[in-house]
Coordinates of C-alpha atoms in Angstrom, one line a residue:
X328 CA 21.6 -22.0 -15.4
X329 CA 20.6 -18.0 -15.8
X330 CA 17.1 -17.4 -15.3
X331 CA 14.7 -16.3 -17.9
X332 CA 11.9 -13.8 -18.5
X333 CA 8.6 -14.9 -19.0
X334 CA 7.7 -15.0 -23.1
X335 CA 6.2 -11.4 -23.8
X336 CA 5.9 -12.0 -27.8
X337 CA 4.3 -14.6 -29.8
X338 CA 8.0 -15.2 -31.1
X339 CA 9.4 -16.0 -27.7
X340 CA 6.8 -18.3 -27.4
X341 CA 7.7 -19.9 -30.7
X342 CA 11.5 -20.0 -29.2
X343 CA 10.5 -21.8 -25.9
X344 CA 8.5 -24.6 -28.6
X345 CA 5.0 -23.6 -27.2
X346 CA 2.4 -24.6 -29.6
X347 CA -0.3 -22.3 -27.5
X348 CA -0.3 -21.0 -23.5
X349 CA -2.3 -20.8 -21.0
X350 CA -3.0 -17.8 -19.5
X351 CA -2.1 -14.2 -20.5
X352 CA -1.2 -11.8 -17.7
X353 CA -1.9 -8.0 -18.3
X354 CA -0.2 -5.5 -16.3
X355 CA -0.2 -1.8 -16.4
X356 CA 3.6 -1.6 -15.3
X357 CA 6.2 -2.3 -17.4
X358 CA 7.6 -5.8 -17.2
X359 CA 9.8 -6.3 -14.4
X360 CA 10.8 -9.8 -12.9
X361 CA 11.6 -9.1 -9.5
X362 CA 9.7 -10.1 -6.3
X363 CA 8.4 -7.3 -5.2
X364 CA 6.3 -6.7 -8.1
X365 CA 2.8 -8.6 -7.9
X366 CA 2.4 -9.6 -11.5
X367 CA 5.8 -10.8 -11.4
X368 CA 5.0 -13.2 -8.3
X369 CA 1.8 -14.3 -9.9
X370 CA 3.4 -15.3 -13.3
X371 CA 6.1 -17.0 -11.5
X372 CA 3.7 -18.9 -9.4
X373 CA 1.6 -20.2 -12.1
X374 CA 4.6 -21.2 -14.3
X375 CA 6.0 -23.3 -10.9
X376 CA 3.3 -25.4 -11.6
X377 CA 3.9 -26.3 -14.9
X378 CA 1.3 -23.2 -16.7
X379 CA 2.3 -21.6 -19.7
X380 CA 2.2 -17.8 -18.9
X381 CA 2.7 -15.1 -21.2
X382 CA 3.1 -11.3 -20.0
X383 CA 1.3 -8.7 -21.7
X384 CA 3.0 -5.5 -20.0
X385 CA 1.7 -1.6 -20.8
X386 CA -0.4 -3.0 -24.1
X387 CA -1.9 0.1 -26.3
X388 CA -5.0 0.5 -24.9
X389 CA -7.0 2.5 -27.9
X390 CA -7.7 -0.8 -29.2
X391 CA -7.7 -4.8 -28.7
X392 CA -4.9 -5.3 -31.4
X393 CA -2.5 -5.7 -28.8
X394 CA -4.4 -8.3 -26.9
X395 CA -4.5 -10.7 -29.6
X396 CA -1.0 -10.3 -31.0
X397 CA 0.3 -13.6 -28.5
X398 CA -3.0 -15.8 -29.6
X399 CA -6.1 -16.5 -27.7
X400 CA -4.9 -18.2 -24.2
X401 CA -6.4 -21.8 -23.4
X402 CA -7.9 -21.2 -20.0
X403 CA -7.9 -17.2 -19.1
X404 CA -6.6 -13.7 -18.9
X405 CA -5.4 -12.0 -15.5
X406 CA -5.6 -8.3 -15.3
X407 CA -3.9 -6.0 -12.7
X408 CA -3.4 -2.3 -13.0
X409 CA 0.0 -2.5 -11.4
X410 CA 2.0 -2.0 -8.2
X411 CA 0.2 0.9 -7.4
X412 CA -3.6 2.2 -8.2
X413 CA -3.5 3.7 -12.0
X414 CA -5.3 7.0 -10.7
X415 CA -2.5 7.1 -8.0
X416 CA 0.1 6.5 -10.6
X417 CA -1.3 9.4 -12.8
X418 CA -2.4 12.3 -10.4
X419 CA -1.4 13.9 -7.4
X420 CA -3.2 14.6 -4.1
X421 CA -4.6 17.8 -5.4
X422 CA -5.7 16.0 -8.5
X423 CA -3.1 17.4 -10.6
X424 CA -1.7 15.1 -13.8
X425 CA 1.8 13.6 -12.9
X426 CA 4.6 14.0 -15.2
X427 CA 6.3 10.7 -14.7
X428 CA 5.6 7.5 -14.1
X429 CA 8.6 5.2 -12.3
X430 CA 6.8 2.2 -13.2
X431 CA 7.2 2.9 -17.4
X432 CA 10.3 3.1 -19.6
X433 CA 11.8 6.5 -19.6
X434 CA 9.7 7.5 -16.6
X435 CA 7.2 8.2 -19.5
X436 CA 3.8 8.8 -18.4
X437 CA 0.3 7.6 -20.0
X438 CA 1.7 4.2 -21.3
X439 CA -1.3 3.1 -18.9
X440 CA -4.8 3.8 -19.2
X441 CA -6.9 5.9 -15.8
X442 CA -8.6 3.4 -14.1
X443 CA -6.4 0.6 -16.1
X444 CA -8.1 -2.9 -15.1
X445 CA -11.7 -1.2 -16.3
X446 CA -10.0 -0.7 -19.6
X447 CA -8.1 -4.0 -19.9
X448 CA -11.0 -6.0 -19.1
X449 CA -13.0 -4.5 -21.9
X450 CA -10.2 -4.6 -24.4
X451 CA -10.2 -8.3 -23.3
X452 CA -13.7 -8.8 -23.9
X453 CA -13.5 -7.1 -27.3
X454 CA -10.4 -9.4 -28.3
X455 CA -11.4 -12.8 -27.2
X456 CA -15.2 -12.9 -26.8
X457 CA -17.7 -13.4 -23.7
X458 CA -16.5 -16.7 -23.0
X459 CA -12.8 -15.8 -21.9
X460 CA -12.5 -16.0 -18.3
X461 CA -11.3 -12.5 -17.1
X462 CA -9.7 -13.1 -13.4
X463 CA -8.9 -9.2 -12.0
X464 CA -6.4 -8.9 -8.9
X465 CA -3.5 -6.6 -7.6
X466 CA -4.1 -3.6 -5.4
X467 CA -6.2 -1.8 -7.8
X468 CA -8.6 -4.4 -8.3
X469 CA -8.2 -5.3 -4.5
X470 CA -9.3 -2.2 -2.9
X471 CA -12.1 -1.3 -5.4
X472 CA -14.0 -4.6 -4.8
X473 CA -17.0 -3.3 -3.5
X474 CA -19.0 -0.1 -4.1
X475 CA -16.2 2.7 -3.0
X476 CA -15.8 6.3 -3.3
X477 CA -13.6 8.1 -5.8
X478 CA -11.8 10.9 -4.7
X479 CA -11.1 11.4 -8.8
X480 CA -14.9 11.6 -10.0
X481 CA -15.9 12.9 -6.6
X482 CA -18.3 10.1 -6.2
X483 CA -19.4 6.6 -5.5
X484 CA -18.3 3.6 -8.0
X485 CA -19.6 0.2 -8.3
X486 CA -17.9 -2.5 -7.6
X487 CA -14.5 -3.0 -10.7
X488 CA -15.7 -6.5 -11.0
X489 CA -19.1 -5.4 -12.0
X490 CA -18.0 -2.3 -14.0
X491 CA -15.4 -4.5 -15.8
X492 CA -17.8 -7.4 -16.4
X493 CA -14.9 -9.3 -15.4
X494 CA -15.6 -13.1 -13.9
X495 CA -13.4 -13.2 -10.6
X496 CA -11.5 -11.1 -8.3
X497 CA -8.7 -12.1 -6.7
X498 CA -8.5 -9.8 -3.7
X499 CA -4.9 -9.7 -1.0
X500 CA -2.5 -11.2 -1.8
X501 CA -3.4 -13.6 -4.3
X502 CA -1.2 -16.7 -4.7
X503 CA -3.5 -19.2 -2.8
X504 CA -6.3 -18.2 -5.1
X505 CA -4.7 -18.2 -8.4
X506 CA -3.6 -21.5 -7.7
X507 CA -7.2 -22.9 -6.8
X508 CA -8.7 -21.0 -9.9
X509 CA -6.4 -22.3 -12.0
X510 CA -6.7 -26.2 -11.2
X511 CA -10.3 -25.7 -11.7
X512 CA -10.1 -24.1 -15.3
X513 CA -7.4 -26.7 -15.9
X514 CA -9.9 -29.4 -15.1
X515 CA -12.7 -28.5 -16.9
X516 CA -14.7 -26.2 -14.6
X517 CA -16.6 -23.3 -15.5
X518 CA -15.8 -19.9 -14.1
X519 CA -18.8 -19.8 -12.3
X520 CA -18.0 -23.4 -10.4
X521 CA -15.5 -21.1 -8.0
X522 CA -17.8 -20.3 -5.0
X523 CA -15.9 -22.0 -2.3
X524 CA -12.4 -20.6 -2.8
X525 CA -11.5 -18.2 -0.3
X526 CA -10.0 -14.7 -1.2
X527 CA -12.0 -13.8 -4.5
X528 CA -15.2 -11.7 -5.4
X529 CA -17.3 -13.1 -7.8
X530 CA -21.0 -11.9 -9.3
X531 CA -24.4 -13.9 -9.2
X532 CA -27.2 -12.3 -11.5
X533 CA -30.9 -11.6 -10.3
X534 CA -30.8 -13.7 -7.2
X535 CA -33.9 -12.7 -5.0
X536 CA -32.8 -10.7 -2.2
X537 CA -35.0 -12.2 0.4
X538 CA -33.5 -15.4 -0.4
X539 CA -29.8 -14.6 0.7
X540 CA -28.8 -15.7 4.4
X541 CA -26.2 -17.2 2.9
X542 CA -23.6 -17.4 -0.4
X543 CA -25.7 -18.5 -3.0
X544 CA -23.5 -21.7 -3.2
X545 CA -23.9 -21.9 0.9
X546 CA -20.0 -22.4 0.9
X547 CA -19.6 -19.8 3.7
X548 CA -22.0 -18.1 6.0
X549 CA -22.5 -14.7 5.1
X550 CA -23.9 -11.3 6.0
X551 CA -25.1 -8.4 3.7
X552 CA -23.9 -4.9 3.6
X553 CA -26.1 -2.1 2.4
X554 CA -26.1 -2.2 -1.5
X555 CA -24.6 0.4 -3.9
X556 CA -27.7 2.0 -4.2
X557 CA -27.7 2.8 -0.5
X558 CA -24.0 3.7 0.0
X559 CA -23.9 6.0 -3.2
X560 CA -27.1 8.4 -1.6
X561 CA -26.7 7.9 2.2
X562 CA -23.4 8.4 3.7
X563 CA -24.6 6.8 7.0
X564 CA -24.8 3.5 5.1
X565 CA -21.5 3.9 3.4
X566 CA -19.8 4.5 6.5
X567 CA -21.7 1.1 7.9
X568 CA -21.1 -0.7 5.1
X569 CA -17.1 0.1 4.9
X570 CA -17.1 -1.1 8.9
X571 CA -18.7 -4.6 8.0
X572 CA -16.1 -5.3 5.3
X573 CA -13.3 -4.0 7.2
X574 CA -14.2 -6.3 10.3
X575 CA -15.0 -9.3 8.2
X576 CA -11.3 -8.9 6.5
X577 CA -9.6 -11.6 8.8
X578 CA -8.6 -15.0 7.4
X579 CA -9.9 -16.7 11.0
X580 CA -13.2 -15.0 11.8
X581 CA -14.2 -13.4 8.4
X582 CA -17.4 -14.6 6.8
X583 CA -18.4 -13.8 3.1
X584 CA -20.0 -10.2 2.6
X585 CA -22.7 -9.9 0.0
X586 CA -23.6 -6.4 -1.6
X587 CA -26.2 -5.7 -3.8
X588 CA -25.2 -3.7 -7.3
X589 CA -28.9 -3.7 -8.6
X590 CA -30.0 -6.7 -9.9
X591 CA -26.3 -8.0 -9.5
X592 CA -25.0 -9.8 -6.5
X593 CA -21.3 -8.8 -5.7
X594 CA -20.3 -12.3 -3.2
X595 CA -17.0 -11.7 -1.5
X596 CA -15.5 -15.1 0.0
X597 CA -13.8 -14.9 3.2
X598 CA -9.8 -13.8 3.2
X599 CA -7.6 -16.5 2.1
X600 CA -5.5 -18.2 4.9
X601 CA -1.7 -16.0 5.2
X602 CA 1.0 -18.4 3.1
X603 CA 3.0 -20.3 5.8
X604 CA 6.8 -19.7 6.3
X605 CA 7.4 -22.6 3.7
X606 CA 5.5 -21.7 1.1
X607 CA 6.7 -17.7 1.4
X608 CA 10.0 -18.9 1.6
X609 CA 9.0 -20.7 -2.1
X610 CA 7.6 -17.7 -3.6
X611 CA 10.5 -15.7 -2.6
X612 CA 12.8 -18.3 -4.4
X613 CA 11.0 -18.6 -7.5
X614 CA 13.7 -18.2 -10.8
X615 CA 13.2 -14.4 -10.7
X616 CA 15.5 -12.4 -13.2
X617 CA 15.4 -9.7 -10.7
X618 CA 15.5 -7.2 -13.5
X619 CA 13.4 -5.1 -15.8
X620 CA 13.5 -7.1 -19.5
X621 CA 15.7 -6.0 -21.9
X622 CA 13.0 -4.4 -24.2
X623 CA 13.3 -1.3 -22.1
X624 CA 16.2 0.3 -23.1
X625 CA 17.5 2.5 -19.6
X626 CA 15.4 0.6 -17.7
X627 CA 12.7 0.9 -15.1
X628 CA 13.2 3.4 -12.6
X629 CA 11.1 1.4 -10.0
X630 CA 13.3 -1.6 -9.8
X631 CA 16.3 0.8 -9.0
X632 CA 14.6 1.5 -5.5
X633 CA 14.2 -2.5 -5.0
X634 CA 16.9 -4.4 -7.0
X635 CA 18.9 -5.1 -3.9
X636 CA 16.5 -5.0 -1.1
X637 CA 15.0 -8.0 0.7
X638 CA 11.4 -8.7 1.4
X639 CA 11.3 -10.9 5.0
X640 CA 7.4 -10.4 6.0
X641 CA 3.6 -9.5 5.0
X642 CA 1.0 -7.7 6.8
X643 CA 0.6 -5.1 9.6
X644 CA -0.9 -5.0 12.6
X645 CA -0.3 -1.2 12.7
X646 CA -3.4 -0.7 10.8
X647 CA -2.9 3.4 9.9
X648 CA -6.0 4.5 9.2
X649 CA -4.6 5.9 5.7
X650 CA -3.0 3.0 4.6
X651 CA -4.3 0.3 2.8
X652 CA -2.8 -3.0 3.6
X653 CA -5.3 -3.5 6.2
X654 CA -8.0 -4.2 3.6
X655 CA -5.4 -5.3 1.3
X656 CA -2.4 -7.8 2.7
X657 CA -4.2 -7.4 6.2
X658 CA -3.3 -7.6 9.3
X659 CA -1.9 -10.8 10.3
X660 CA 1.8 -11.3 9.9
X661 CA 3.4 -13.7 7.7
X662 CA 7.1 -14.1 7.3
X663 CA 9.8 -15.9 5.5
X664 CA 12.8 -17.9 7.4
X665 CA 16.3 -17.1 8.1
X666 CA 17.4 -19.1 5.7
X667 CA 15.4 -18.3 2.9
X668 CA 16.5 -14.5 3.6
X669 CA 19.9 -15.5 3.9
X670 CA 19.7 -17.6 0.9
X671 CA 18.6 -14.7 -1.2
X672 CA 21.0 -11.9 0.1
X673 CA 23.4 -14.3 -1.3
X674 CA 22.1 -14.4 -4.7
X675 CA 21.7 -10.9 -4.8
X676 CA 25.3 -10.4 -3.7
X677 CA 26.2 -12.1 -6.7
X678 CA 24.5 -9.7 -9.3
X679 CA 27.0 -8.3 -11.9
X680 CA 25.8 -4.8 -10.4
X681 CA 25.8 -5.1 -6.8
X682 CA 28.3 -2.7 -4.9
X683 CA 28.0 -4.2 -1.6
X684 CA 24.9 -3.1 -0.2
X685 CA 21.8 -4.4 0.7
X686 CA 19.6 -1.4 0.5
X687 CA 16.3 -2.6 2.4
X688 CA 14.9 -5.6 4.8
X689 CA 11.6 -4.7 5.1
X690 CA 8.2 -5.1 3.6
X691 CA 4.9 -3.7 4.6
X692 CA 6.7 -2.8 8.5
X693 CA 9.6 -3.7 8.9
X694 CA 10.2 -5.1 12.3
X695 CA 7.3 -7.1 12.7
X696 CA 8.4 -10.6 12.9
X697 CA 5.5 -12.6 14.3
X698 CA 1.8 -12.7 15.0
X699 CA 0.6 -9.7 17.3
X700 CA -0.5 -11.7 20.0
X701 CA -1.2 -15.5 20.5
X702 CA -5.0 -14.8 21.1
X703 CA -5.0 -13.6 17.5
X704 CA -3.7 -17.3 16.0
X705 CA -6.5 -18.9 17.2
X706 CA -9.5 -16.2 17.4
X707 CA -8.3 -13.5 15.0
X708 CA -7.8 -9.8 15.4
X709 CA -9.4 -8.3 17.6
X710 CA -12.4 -6.2 15.7
X711 CA -12.7 -3.4 18.5
X712 CA -9.3 -2.9 19.7
X713 CA -6.1 -2.1 17.6
X714 CA -2.8 -3.6 18.4
X715 CA -0.9 -0.2 19.1
X716 CA -3.0 3.0 19.4
X717 CA -4.1 4.8 21.1
X718 CA -2.0 2.6 23.7
X719 CA -0.2 -0.6 22.9
X720 CA -2.5 -3.7 24.0
X721 CA -1.5 -5.9 27.3
X722 CA -1.4 -8.7 25.2
X723 CA 0.9 -7.5 22.5
X724 CA 4.2 -9.8 21.6
X725 CA 6.8 -7.0 22.3
X726 CA 10.1 -8.8 21.3
X727 CA 11.8 -7.9 18.5
X728 CA 15.0 -10.3 18.7
X729 CA 13.9 -12.5 16.0
X730 CA 14.3 -9.7 13.7
X731 CA 17.7 -8.5 15.1
X732 CA 19.3 -11.8 15.1
X733 CA 17.8 -12.0 11.2
X734 CA 20.1 -8.7 10.5
X735 CA 22.9 -10.0 12.6
X736 CA 22.9 -13.1 10.3
X737 CA 23.0 -11.2 7.2
X738 CA 26.0 -8.9 7.8
X739 CA 27.7 -11.9 7.6
X740 CA 27.1 -13.1 4.2
X741 CA 30.1 -12.7 1.7
X742 CA 30.6 -9.7 -0.9
X743 CA 27.8 -7.6 1.8
X744 CA 29.3 -4.6 3.1
X745 CA 26.5 -2.8 4.8
X746 CA 22.9 -3.9 5.4
X747 CA 20.4 -1.2 5.7
X748 CA 16.5 -1.0 6.8
X749 CA 14.9 1.8 4.8
X750 CA 11.4 1.0 4.9
X751 CA 8.7 1.6 7.4
X752 CA 10.0 1.2 11.2
X753 CA 7.1 1.2 13.8
X754 CA 9.2 3.1 16.2
X755 CA 6.5 2.9 19.3
X756 CA 6.7 -0.8 18.7
X757 CA 10.5 -0.5 18.9
X758 CA 10.3 1.3 22.3
X759 CA 8.2 -1.6 23.5
X760 CA 11.2 -3.7 23.3
X761 CA 12.3 -3.4 27.0
X762 CA 15.8 -4.9 26.0
X763 CA 16.4 -1.6 23.5
X764 CA 18.8 -4.0 21.7
X765 CA 17.1 -3.8 18.4
X766 CA 17.0 -0.1 18.3
X767 CA 21.0 -0.5 19.4
X768 CA 21.6 -2.1 16.7
X769 CA 19.7 -0.1 13.9
X770 CA 21.5 2.8 15.0
X771 CA 25.2 1.2 15.0
X772 CA 24.9 -0.8 12.0
X773 CA 21.8 -0.1 9.7
X774 CA 20.8 3.4 9.3
X775 CA 22.5 5.5 6.2
X776 CA 22.5 8.9 7.7
X777 CA 19.1 9.6 7.8
X778 CA 16.0 7.3 9.3
X779 CA 12.6 8.1 8.2
X780 CA 9.9 7.2 10.6
X781 CA 6.2 8.4 10.2
X782 CA 4.5 10.6 13.1
X783 CA 2.3 12.3 10.8
X784 CA 1.1 15.2 13.5
X785 CA 1.2 16.1 17.0
X786 CA -2.5 16.7 18.1
X787 CA -3.9 13.7 20.0
X788 CA -7.3 13.5 18.5
X789 CA -6.0 13.9 14.8
X790 CA -3.4 11.6 15.9
X791 CA -6.2 8.9 16.9
X792 CA -8.1 9.4 13.4
X793 CA -5.1 8.6 11.8
X794 CA -4.7 5.2 14.3
X795 CA -1.5 6.7 15.4
X796 CA 0.5 6.7 18.4
X797 CA 0.5 9.8 19.9
X798 CA 3.2 12.6 19.7
X799 CA 4.9 11.6 23.4
X800 CA 5.9 8.7 21.6
X801 CA 7.3 10.1 18.8
X802 CA 9.5 12.5 21.4
X803 CA 11.2 9.6 23.5
X804 CA 11.7 7.8 20.3
X805 CA 13.7 10.8 19.1
X806 CA 15.2 11.1 22.3
X807 CA 16.7 7.5 22.5
X808 CA 17.8 7.9 19.1
X809 CA 19.5 10.9 19.5
X810 CA 21.5 9.4 22.8
X811 CA 22.2 6.5 21.0
X812 CA 23.9 8.0 18.0
X813 CA 25.6 10.1 20.7
X814 CA 26.9 6.9 22.4
X815 CA 28.2 5.1 18.7
X816 CA 29.5 8.5 17.8
X817 CA 27.1 8.8 14.9
X818 CA 25.9 12.0 13.1
X819 CA 22.4 10.2 11.4
X820 CA 19.3 12.1 12.0
X821 CA 15.4 11.8 11.5
X822 CA 13.4 12.3 9.3
X823 CA 9.3 12.7 10.3
X824 CA 7.0 11.9 7.5
X825 CA 4.0 14.3 7.8
X826 CA 0.0 14.6 6.6
X827 CA -1.6 17.7 6.0
X828 CA -5.7 18.1 5.9
X829 CA -6.1 14.4 7.2
X830 CA -10.1 14.0 8.2
X831 CA -10.3 15.4 12.0
X832 CA -7.5 18.2 11.5
X833 CA -8.8 21.8 11.9
X834 CA -6.6 24.6 10.3
X835 CA -6.0 25.0 14.4
X836 CA -4.4 21.7 14.7
X837 CA -2.0 22.5 11.9
X838 CA -1.0 25.9 13.3
X839 CA -0.3 23.5 16.5
X840 CA 2.0 21.1 14.7
X841 CA 3.6 24.4 12.9
X842 CA 4.2 25.5 16.0
X843 CA 5.5 22.6 17.5
X844 CA 7.8 21.4 14.4
X845 CA 9.0 25.4 14.5
X846 CA 10.0 25.0 18.1
X847 CA 12.0 21.7 17.3
X848 CA 14.3 23.5 14.2
X849 CA 12.3 21.1 11.8
X850 CA 11.6 22.4 8.2
X851 CA 9.6 19.9 5.9
X852 CA 10.2 20.4 2.5
X853 CA 8.3 17.2 1.8
X854 CA 4.6 17.2 3.2
X855 CA 2.2 14.5 1.8
X856 CA -1.7 16.0 1.7
X857 CA -4.2 13.4 2.6
X858 CA -5.0 11.3 -0.6
X859 CA -8.3 9.7 -0.5
X860 CA -7.6 6.0 -2.0
X861 CA -10.1 3.5 -2.2
X862 CA -10.3 1.0 0.4
X863 CA -9.1 2.8 4.0
X864 CA -10.9 4.0 7.1
X865 CA -9.3 7.4 6.8
X866 CA -11.2 7.9 3.0
X867 CA -14.4 6.5 4.4
X868 CA -14.2 9.6 7.2
X869 CA -13.3 12.1 4.1
X870 CA -16.3 11.4 2.2
X871 CA -18.8 10.6 4.8
X872 CA -18.0 12.9 7.2
X873 CA -18.2 10.2 9.9
X874 CA -15.7 8.1 12.0
X875 CA -17.3 4.6 11.1
X876 CA -16.0 3.3 14.1
X877 CA -18.4 5.7 16.6
X878 CA -20.4 6.9 14.1
X879 CA -19.7 10.3 15.3
X880 CA -19.4 13.6 12.8
X881 CA -15.5 14.6 12.3
X882 CA -14.2 17.9 10.1
X883 CA -13.0 17.0 6.9
X884 CA -11.0 19.8 5.4
X885 CA -12.4 19.7 1.4
X886 CA -11.8 22.7 -0.4
X887 CA -8.5 23.1 -2.1
X888 CA -7.9 26.0 -0.4
X889 CA -8.3 24.6 3.3
X890 CA -6.0 21.8 2.0
X891 CA -3.6 24.3 0.7
X892 CA -3.8 26.2 3.9
X893 CA -3.0 23.1 5.8
X894 CA -0.3 22.3 3.7
X895 CA 1.6 25.8 3.6
X896 CA 1.5 26.2 7.6
X897 CA 3.8 23.2 7.7
X898 CA 6.0 24.9 5.1
X899 CA 5.6 28.4 6.6
X900 CA 9.7 29.0 6.0
X901 CA 9.1 29.0 2.4
X902 CA 8.4 32.6 1.0
X903 CA 5.9 31.1 -1.8
X904 CA 3.9 30.2 0.9
X905 CA 3.7 33.5 2.6
X906 CA 0.4 34.9 1.1
X907 CA -1.3 31.2 2.3
X908 CA 0.4 31.1 5.6
X909 CA -1.0 34.9 7.1
X910 CA -4.8 33.5 5.7
X911 CA -4.2 30.6 7.8
X912 CA -3.3 32.0 10.8
X913 CA -6.1 34.9 10.6
X914 CA -8.9 32.2 10.0
X915 CA -7.5 30.6 12.9
X916 CA -7.5 33.0 15.2
X917 CA -4.0 33.0 15.7
X918 CA -2.8 36.5 14.3
X919 CA -0.4 36.8 17.6
X920 CA 1.6 34.5 15.2
X921 CA 2.3 37.1 12.3
X922 CA 5.4 38.8 12.9
X923 CA 8.8 38.0 13.3
X924 CA 11.3 37.8 15.5
X925 CA 13.1 34.7 17.2
X926 CA 9.8 32.4 18.4
X927 CA 7.2 34.0 15.7
X928 CA 6.3 31.5 13.6
X929 CA 6.2 34.2 10.4
X930 CA 9.0 36.3 9.4
X931 CA 9.5 38.8 7.1
X932 CA 11.6 38.3 3.8
X933 CA 13.9 40.8 4.9
X934 CA 14.7 42.0 8.0
X935 CA 13.6 45.9 8.5
X936 CA 16.3 48.6 8.2
X937 CA 17.9 49.9 11.1
X938 CA 17.3 53.6 11.4
X939 CA 20.3 55.5 10.9
X940 CA 22.4 56.9 13.8
X941 CA 25.5 58.7 14.0

């Protein structure tokens, strides 16, 4: 039987014989029914339990008319900004408007509003009134669930739940929470009777601050972090609040967290427990169509990157400070079984346009297939110790055999010619596997010409602020990778991801990185300026000028000129960067690097003419 899309119109509901429906799911992305799209996952999870879900994808948002076209949902409206934050979708790190959106038809920009979750929630209220339960979810809502620094306005904004006047916000991976909420609504409970559900935020009006020692319904032990009024005016309070929120994001040890917004109390219940392997298998094998809805001529660009890819895990204990994963999916690893991944690969290999290549077997970090350590399963993640940085924890599980066996098994699937791994590989964890088998197997069988890894910088102090391993780890990995390529007769290359102007990176640090890259013969065309997105430790550093772990001040490049100089240094070989590079070298006190020659950083556009001689 051919899988079918969830309905996107009143006519499609009629065609199914529906007299009404339970949930309207509004998304800022075009409708792609694929397990890598959060809206599709939540819609399928609800549908698997018998709920009738209709999809409203990228509705016109200038008024509420589009929200009424399918009638009023019986139980509630679910709202997500899409797979990425709508502001990131619309603006570059330099705050320039993007001209394209890969999650929209024809890559057309502007089909979702800025701060999509807020706008969609307001339009939903206009369409259905004050009694309609509104539940927010997805990345945009999850990372903005507390008072947060907004880079685009350069100020601290209130929780998105407060500003949206919504009822519930589901944060993190929401399958457990959304099914609990749906069941309560189905049973006739009011939307206010959800306070014992894990993995949600809700708001309470006018609760006396002096009486708060637990959450209002006393379901969970709780602690109160600095209020919105405090964090928007005091940067020390902002950093304090961030660390409380960050440390309580643990499904084993996390408490509820409370934050006042005027006379409204925001309550975050403890994180939902991660899905078991059996549950994750079920979610991964729901009847997705694995394509964009046919209403979009030419398809959707974003699905092309993942159509023939497999997601085998969730969570990341790498915990890079500029990454949102730690505050969204969390640091606990959940994995699917080999049987489930093989079954999905078999299904993908039968798709009509499959050419024999599985593009990726990954997730947040491809080579994490187990909890970081045995202690973590019982006692939760360590609050004051990262698993991999600045040096690996002695208790860290370093074995990579399970992932290697999974890749071996996938290579035997009928019609599969090649299985690639393209998503994030933690090269420092690969090096910890004393057998070296996984790296050897990746090099021989699973790399498509280039292996992209993320050293990000070379200066130790900057890498410590980033939560990344030191440069010697990257160079050791590069040497092993080169040796394995020689052994197998391969010509494959490492492509390093780099970040400029991260908090803690001075102009001198940027010069050091530029000289290091030059000495290695690396000429990066693409460099990512640090992008302060909500919910990350690095964004907290950027806004406050403090390292929230120590409360010590750090340097932050904030002006457009300072950021442009750091970026230009990493692209020193480009003629259009010449003026900025010279200015940066002068400002950093490295005028010795201005000139030309085999070992100089800056060379003239043309070689000087030799004097005429007979």
